[in-house]
PDB file of C-alpha atoms in Angstrom:
ATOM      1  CA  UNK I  22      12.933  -0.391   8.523  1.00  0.00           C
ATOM      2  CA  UNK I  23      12.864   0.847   4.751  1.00  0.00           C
ATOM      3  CA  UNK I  24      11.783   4.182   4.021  1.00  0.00           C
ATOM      4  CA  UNK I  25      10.664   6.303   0.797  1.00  0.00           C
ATOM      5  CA  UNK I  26       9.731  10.065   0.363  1.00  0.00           C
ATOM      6  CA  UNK I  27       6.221  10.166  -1.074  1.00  0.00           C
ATOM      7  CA  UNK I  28       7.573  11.869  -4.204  1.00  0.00           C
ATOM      8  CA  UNK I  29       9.092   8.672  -4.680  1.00  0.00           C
ATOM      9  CA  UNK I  30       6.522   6.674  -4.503  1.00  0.00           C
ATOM     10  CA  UNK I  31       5.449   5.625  -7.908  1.00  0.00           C
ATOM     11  CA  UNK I  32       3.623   2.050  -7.631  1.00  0.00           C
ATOM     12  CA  UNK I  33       1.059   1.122  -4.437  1.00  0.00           C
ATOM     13  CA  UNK I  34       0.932  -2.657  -4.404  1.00  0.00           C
ATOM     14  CA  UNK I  35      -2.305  -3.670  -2.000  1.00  0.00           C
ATOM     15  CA  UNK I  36      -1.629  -7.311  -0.691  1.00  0.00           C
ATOM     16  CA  UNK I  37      -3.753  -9.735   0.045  1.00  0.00           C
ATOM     17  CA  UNK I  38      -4.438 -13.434   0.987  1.00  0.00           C
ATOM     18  CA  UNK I  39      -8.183 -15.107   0.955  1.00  0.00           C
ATOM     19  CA  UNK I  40      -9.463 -13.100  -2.390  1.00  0.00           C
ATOM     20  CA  UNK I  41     -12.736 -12.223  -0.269  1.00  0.00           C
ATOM     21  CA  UNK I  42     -12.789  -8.706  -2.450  1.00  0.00           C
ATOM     22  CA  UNK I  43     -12.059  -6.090   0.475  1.00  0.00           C
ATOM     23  CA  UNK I  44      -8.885  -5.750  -0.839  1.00  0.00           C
ATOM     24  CA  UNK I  45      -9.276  -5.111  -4.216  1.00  0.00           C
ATOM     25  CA  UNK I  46     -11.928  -2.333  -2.914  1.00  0.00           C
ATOM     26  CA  UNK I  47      -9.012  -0.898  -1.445  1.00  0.00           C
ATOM     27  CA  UNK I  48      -6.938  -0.796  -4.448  1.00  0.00           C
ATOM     28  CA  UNK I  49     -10.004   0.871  -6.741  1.00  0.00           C
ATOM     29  CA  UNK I  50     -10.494   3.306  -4.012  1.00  0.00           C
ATOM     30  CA  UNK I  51      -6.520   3.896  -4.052  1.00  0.00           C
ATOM     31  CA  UNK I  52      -6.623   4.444  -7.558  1.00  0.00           C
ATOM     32  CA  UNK I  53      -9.106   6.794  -7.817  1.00  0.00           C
ATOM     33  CA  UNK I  54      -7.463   8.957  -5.132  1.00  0.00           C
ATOM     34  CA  UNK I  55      -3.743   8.223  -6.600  1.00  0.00           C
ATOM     35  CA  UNK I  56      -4.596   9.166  -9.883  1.00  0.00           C
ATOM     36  CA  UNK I  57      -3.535  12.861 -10.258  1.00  0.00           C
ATOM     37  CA  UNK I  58      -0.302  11.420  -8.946  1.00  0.00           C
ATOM     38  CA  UNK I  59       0.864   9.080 -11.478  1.00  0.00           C
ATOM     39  CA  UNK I  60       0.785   6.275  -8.982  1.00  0.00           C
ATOM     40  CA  UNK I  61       0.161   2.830 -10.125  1.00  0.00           C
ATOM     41  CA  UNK I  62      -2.178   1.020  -7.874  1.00  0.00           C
ATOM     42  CA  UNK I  63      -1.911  -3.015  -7.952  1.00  0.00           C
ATOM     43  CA  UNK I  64      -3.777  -5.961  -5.975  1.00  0.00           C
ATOM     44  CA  UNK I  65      -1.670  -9.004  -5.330  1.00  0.00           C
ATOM     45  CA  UNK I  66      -1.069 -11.854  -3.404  1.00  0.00           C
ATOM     46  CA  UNK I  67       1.190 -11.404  -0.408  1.00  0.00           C
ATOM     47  CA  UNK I  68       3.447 -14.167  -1.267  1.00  0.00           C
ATOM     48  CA  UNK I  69       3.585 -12.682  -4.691  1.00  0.00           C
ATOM     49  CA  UNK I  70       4.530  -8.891  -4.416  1.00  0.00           C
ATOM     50  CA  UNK I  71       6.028  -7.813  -7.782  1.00  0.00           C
ATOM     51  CA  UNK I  72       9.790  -6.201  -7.398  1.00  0.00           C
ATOM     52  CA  UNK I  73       9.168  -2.403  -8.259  1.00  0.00           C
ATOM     53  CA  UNK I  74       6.190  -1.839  -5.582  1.00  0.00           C
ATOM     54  CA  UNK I  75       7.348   1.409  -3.666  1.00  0.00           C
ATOM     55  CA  UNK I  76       4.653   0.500  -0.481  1.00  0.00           C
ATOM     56  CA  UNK I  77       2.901  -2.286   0.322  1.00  0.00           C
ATOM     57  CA  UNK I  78      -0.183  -2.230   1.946  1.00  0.00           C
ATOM     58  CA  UNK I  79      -2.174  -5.275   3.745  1.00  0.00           C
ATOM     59  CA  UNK I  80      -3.712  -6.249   6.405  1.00  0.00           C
ATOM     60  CA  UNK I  81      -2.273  -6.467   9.734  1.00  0.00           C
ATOM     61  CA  UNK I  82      -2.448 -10.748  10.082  1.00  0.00           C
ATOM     62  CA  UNK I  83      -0.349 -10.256   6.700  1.00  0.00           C
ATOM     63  CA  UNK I  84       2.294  -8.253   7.356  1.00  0.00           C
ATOM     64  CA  UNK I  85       4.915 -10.497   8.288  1.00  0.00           C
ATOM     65  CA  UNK I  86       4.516 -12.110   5.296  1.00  0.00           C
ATOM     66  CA  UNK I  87       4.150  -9.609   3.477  1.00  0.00           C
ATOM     67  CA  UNK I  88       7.928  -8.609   4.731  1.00  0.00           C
ATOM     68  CA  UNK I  89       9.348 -12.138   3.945  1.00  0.00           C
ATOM     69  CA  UNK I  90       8.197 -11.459   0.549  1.00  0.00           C
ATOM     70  CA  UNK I  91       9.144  -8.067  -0.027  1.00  0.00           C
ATOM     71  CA  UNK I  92      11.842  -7.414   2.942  1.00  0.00           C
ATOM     72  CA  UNK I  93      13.621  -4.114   0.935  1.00  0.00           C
ATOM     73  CA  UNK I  94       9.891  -2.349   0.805  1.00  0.00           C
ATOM     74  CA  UNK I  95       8.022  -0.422   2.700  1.00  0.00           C
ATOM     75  CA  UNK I  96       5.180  -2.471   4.359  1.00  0.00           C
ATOM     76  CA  UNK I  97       2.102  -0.742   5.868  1.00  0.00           C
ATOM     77  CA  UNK I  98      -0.232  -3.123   7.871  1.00  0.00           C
ATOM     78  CA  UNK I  99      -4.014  -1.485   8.143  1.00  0.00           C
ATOM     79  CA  UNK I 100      -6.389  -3.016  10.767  1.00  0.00           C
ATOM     80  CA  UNK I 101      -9.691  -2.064   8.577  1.00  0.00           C
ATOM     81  CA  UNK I 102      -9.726  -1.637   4.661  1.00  0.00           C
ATOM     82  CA  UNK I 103     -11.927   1.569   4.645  1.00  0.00           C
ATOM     83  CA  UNK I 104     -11.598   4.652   6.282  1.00  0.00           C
ATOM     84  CA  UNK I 105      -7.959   3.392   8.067  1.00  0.00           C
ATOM     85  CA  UNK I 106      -6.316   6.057   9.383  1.00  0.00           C
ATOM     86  CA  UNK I 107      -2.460   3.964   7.731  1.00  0.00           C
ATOM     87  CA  UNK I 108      -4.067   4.011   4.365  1.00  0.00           C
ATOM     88  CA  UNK I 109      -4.973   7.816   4.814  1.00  0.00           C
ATOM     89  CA  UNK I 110      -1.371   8.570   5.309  1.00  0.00           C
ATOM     90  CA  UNK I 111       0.238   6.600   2.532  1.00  0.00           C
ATOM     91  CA  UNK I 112      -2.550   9.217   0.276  1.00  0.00           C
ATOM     92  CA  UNK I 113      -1.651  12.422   2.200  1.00  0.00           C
ATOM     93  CA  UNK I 114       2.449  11.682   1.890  1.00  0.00           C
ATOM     94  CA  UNK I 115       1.548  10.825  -1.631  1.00  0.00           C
ATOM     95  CA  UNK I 116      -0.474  13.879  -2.425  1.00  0.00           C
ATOM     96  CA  UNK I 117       1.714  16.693   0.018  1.00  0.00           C
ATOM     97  CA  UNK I 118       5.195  14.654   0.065  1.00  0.00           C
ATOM     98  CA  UNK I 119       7.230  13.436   3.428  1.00  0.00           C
ATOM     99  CA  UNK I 120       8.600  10.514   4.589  1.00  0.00           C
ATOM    100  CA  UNK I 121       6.492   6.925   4.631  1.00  0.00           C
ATOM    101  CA  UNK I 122       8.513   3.988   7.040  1.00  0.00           C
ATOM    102  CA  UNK I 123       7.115   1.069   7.419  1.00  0.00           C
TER     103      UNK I 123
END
């Protein structure tokens, strides 16, 4: 299971499948509290997760794809896409350092 040190984490990719706009709430909320940070938030598709994402983060139903697609990154599956407490991590490691897995 990959790992990164949230001082390494420079680009949040937020993955996603049906386009129904959850997701890309996540990502503007992300941004917003990423910002200080210099971390580049991105919405994709799951089958299309660019190469320099640092941690993905989607949905739990996407996950496994998510790690076909991007097996060498760091994949953190959410169950709701506000207020979960995965996504609340990836920010605090971000914003006070330590270790992310996933």
């Amino acid at each position: 299971m990959p790992s990164i040190n949230g001082t390494d984490i420079k680009k949040v990719v937020v993955a996603c499948d049906a386009g129904m706009g959850s997701s890309v709430m996540l990502a503007s909320q992300l941004k917003r509290q990423l910002s200080k940070n210099n971390v580049t938030v991105e919405h994709t598709p799951v089958n299309s997760i660019p190469a320099d994402a640092d941690v993905v983060l989607c949905h739990q139903g996407l996950a496994a794809r998510a790690r076909v697609s991007a097996p060498d990154k760091v994949i953190i599956p959410f169950q709701v896409f506000i207020g979960d407490p995965a996504v609340t991590k990836v920010v605090q490691v971000v914003q006070r350092g330590g270790e992310l897995s996933g």
